[in-house]
PDB file of C-alpha atoms in Angstrom:
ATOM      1  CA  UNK W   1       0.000   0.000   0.000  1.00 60.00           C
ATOM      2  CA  UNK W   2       1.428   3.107  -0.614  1.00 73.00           C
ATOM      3  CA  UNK W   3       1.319   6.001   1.939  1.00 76.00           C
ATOM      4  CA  UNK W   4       2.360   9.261   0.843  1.00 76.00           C
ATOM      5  CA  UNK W   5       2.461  11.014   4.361  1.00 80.00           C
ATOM      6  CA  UNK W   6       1.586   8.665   6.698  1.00 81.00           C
ATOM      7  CA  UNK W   7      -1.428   8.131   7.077  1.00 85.00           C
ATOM      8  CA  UNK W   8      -1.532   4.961   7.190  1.00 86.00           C
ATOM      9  CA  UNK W   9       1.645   4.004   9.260  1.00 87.00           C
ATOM     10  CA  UNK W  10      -0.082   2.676  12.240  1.00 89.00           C
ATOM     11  CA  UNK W  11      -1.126  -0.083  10.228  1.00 90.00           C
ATOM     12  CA  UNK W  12      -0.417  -3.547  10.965  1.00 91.00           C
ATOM     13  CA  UNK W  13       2.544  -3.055  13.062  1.00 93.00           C
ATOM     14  CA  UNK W  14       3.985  -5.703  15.193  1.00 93.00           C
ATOM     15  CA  UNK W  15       4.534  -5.242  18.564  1.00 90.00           C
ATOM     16  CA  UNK W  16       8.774  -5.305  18.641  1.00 93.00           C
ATOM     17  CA  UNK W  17       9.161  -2.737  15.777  1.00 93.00           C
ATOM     18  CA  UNK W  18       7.559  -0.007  13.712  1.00 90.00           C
ATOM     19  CA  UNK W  19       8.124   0.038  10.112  1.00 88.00           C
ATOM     20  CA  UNK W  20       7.517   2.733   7.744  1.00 84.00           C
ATOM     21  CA  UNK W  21       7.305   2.531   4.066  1.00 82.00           C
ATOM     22  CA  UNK W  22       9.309   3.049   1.480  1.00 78.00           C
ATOM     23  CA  UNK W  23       8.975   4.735  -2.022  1.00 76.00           C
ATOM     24  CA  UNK W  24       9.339   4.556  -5.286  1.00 71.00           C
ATOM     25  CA  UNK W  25      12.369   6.969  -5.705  1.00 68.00           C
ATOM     26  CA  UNK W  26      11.026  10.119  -4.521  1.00 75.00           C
ATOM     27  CA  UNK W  27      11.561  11.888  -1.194  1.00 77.00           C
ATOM     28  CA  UNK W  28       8.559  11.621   0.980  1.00 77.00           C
ATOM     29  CA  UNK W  29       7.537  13.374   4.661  1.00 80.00           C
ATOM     30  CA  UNK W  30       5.884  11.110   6.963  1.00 80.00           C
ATOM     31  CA  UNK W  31       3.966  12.079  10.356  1.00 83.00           C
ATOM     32  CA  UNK W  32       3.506   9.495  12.393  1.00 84.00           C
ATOM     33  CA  UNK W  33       3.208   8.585  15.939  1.00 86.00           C
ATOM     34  CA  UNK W  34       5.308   5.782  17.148  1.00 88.00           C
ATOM     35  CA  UNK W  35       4.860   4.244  20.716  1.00 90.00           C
ATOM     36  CA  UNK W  36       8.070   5.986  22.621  1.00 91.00           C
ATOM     37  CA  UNK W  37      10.963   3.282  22.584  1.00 91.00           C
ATOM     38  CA  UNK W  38       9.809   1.522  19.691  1.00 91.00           C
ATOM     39  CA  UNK W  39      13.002   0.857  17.143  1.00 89.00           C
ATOM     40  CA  UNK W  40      12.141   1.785  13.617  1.00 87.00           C
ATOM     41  CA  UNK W  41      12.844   0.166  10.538  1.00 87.00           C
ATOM     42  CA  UNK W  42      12.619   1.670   6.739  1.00 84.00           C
ATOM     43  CA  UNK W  43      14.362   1.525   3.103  1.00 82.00           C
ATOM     44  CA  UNK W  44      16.065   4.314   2.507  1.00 79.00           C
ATOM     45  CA  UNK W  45      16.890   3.338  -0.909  1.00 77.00           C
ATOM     46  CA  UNK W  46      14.580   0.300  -2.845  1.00 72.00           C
ATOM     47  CA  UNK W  47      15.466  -2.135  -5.649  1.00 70.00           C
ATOM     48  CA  UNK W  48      13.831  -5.289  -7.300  1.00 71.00           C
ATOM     49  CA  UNK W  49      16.365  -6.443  -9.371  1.00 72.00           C
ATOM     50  CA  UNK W  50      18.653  -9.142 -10.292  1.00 74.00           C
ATOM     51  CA  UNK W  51      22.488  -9.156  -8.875  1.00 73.00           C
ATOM     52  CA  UNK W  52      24.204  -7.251 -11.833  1.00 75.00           C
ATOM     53  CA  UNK W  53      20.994  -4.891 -11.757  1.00 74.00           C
ATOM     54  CA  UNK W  54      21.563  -4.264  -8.089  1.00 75.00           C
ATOM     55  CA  UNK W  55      25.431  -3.593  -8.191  1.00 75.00           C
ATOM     56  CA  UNK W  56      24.916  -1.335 -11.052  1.00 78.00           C
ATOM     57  CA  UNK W  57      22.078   0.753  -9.631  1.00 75.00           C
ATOM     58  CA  UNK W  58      23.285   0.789  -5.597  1.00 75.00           C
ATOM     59  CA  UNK W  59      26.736   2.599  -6.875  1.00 76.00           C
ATOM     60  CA  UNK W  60      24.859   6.114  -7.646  1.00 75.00           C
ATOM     61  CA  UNK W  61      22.240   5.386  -4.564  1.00 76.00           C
ATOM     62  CA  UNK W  62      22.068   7.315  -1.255  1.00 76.00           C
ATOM     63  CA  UNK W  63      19.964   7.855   0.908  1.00 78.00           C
ATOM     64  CA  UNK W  64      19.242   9.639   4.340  1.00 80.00           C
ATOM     65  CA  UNK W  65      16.617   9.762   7.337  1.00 82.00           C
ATOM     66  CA  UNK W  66      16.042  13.097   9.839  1.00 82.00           C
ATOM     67  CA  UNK W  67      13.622  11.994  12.855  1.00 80.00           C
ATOM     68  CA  UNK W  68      12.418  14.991  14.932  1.00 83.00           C
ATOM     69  CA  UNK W  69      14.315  17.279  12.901  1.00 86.00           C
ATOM     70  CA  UNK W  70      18.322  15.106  13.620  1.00 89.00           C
ATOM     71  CA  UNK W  71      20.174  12.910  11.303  1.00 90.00           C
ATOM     72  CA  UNK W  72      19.941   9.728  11.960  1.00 86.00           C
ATOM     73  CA  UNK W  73      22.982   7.182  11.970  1.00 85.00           C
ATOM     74  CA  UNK W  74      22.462   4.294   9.126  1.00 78.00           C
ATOM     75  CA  UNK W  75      22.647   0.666   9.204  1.00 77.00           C
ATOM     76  CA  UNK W  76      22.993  -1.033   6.337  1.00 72.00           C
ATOM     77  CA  UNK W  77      21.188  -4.302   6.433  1.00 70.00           C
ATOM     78  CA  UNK W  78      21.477  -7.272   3.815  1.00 69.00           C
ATOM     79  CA  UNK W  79      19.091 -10.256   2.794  1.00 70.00           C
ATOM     80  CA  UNK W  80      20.839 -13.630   3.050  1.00 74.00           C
ATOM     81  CA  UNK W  81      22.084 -14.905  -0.293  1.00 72.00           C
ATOM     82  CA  UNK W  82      20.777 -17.427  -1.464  1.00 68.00           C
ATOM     83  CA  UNK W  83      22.518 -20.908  -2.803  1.00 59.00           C
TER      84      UNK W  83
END
């Protein structure tokens, strides 16, 4: 589902994290209210693609995050490879 500016980000959330989502290559501005000590989890770049596709693609992409107006640090995770 897509949500612009959040107005759908209380959603479905799980009870151990808060995630917010992504877009489709465009910057976006979110309000949302997220239970106080909650971790939060987000894309801050997306990308279906095949391995070379990927590689290509993630060497021009960046990506950043400001929550209540600070930077915040980012932590790059990976999906297992397969095989």
């Amino acid at each position: 589902m897509k949500d612009p500016d959040g107005t759908f980000c209380a959603e479905n959330q799980p009870g151990d994290v808060w995630f917010l989502a992504g877009s489709f290559g465009e910057e976006r501005r979110r309000t949302c209210s997220v239970p106080a000590g909650r971790p939060v989890a987000f894309p801050l770049v997306n990308l279906v693609a095949g391995a070379s596709g990927c590689a290509s693609w993630m060497k021009g992409a960046k990506g950043a995050a400001v929550l209540d107006g600070k930077p915040l640090t980012v932590e790059r995770y990976e999906a297992p490879r397969s095989g």
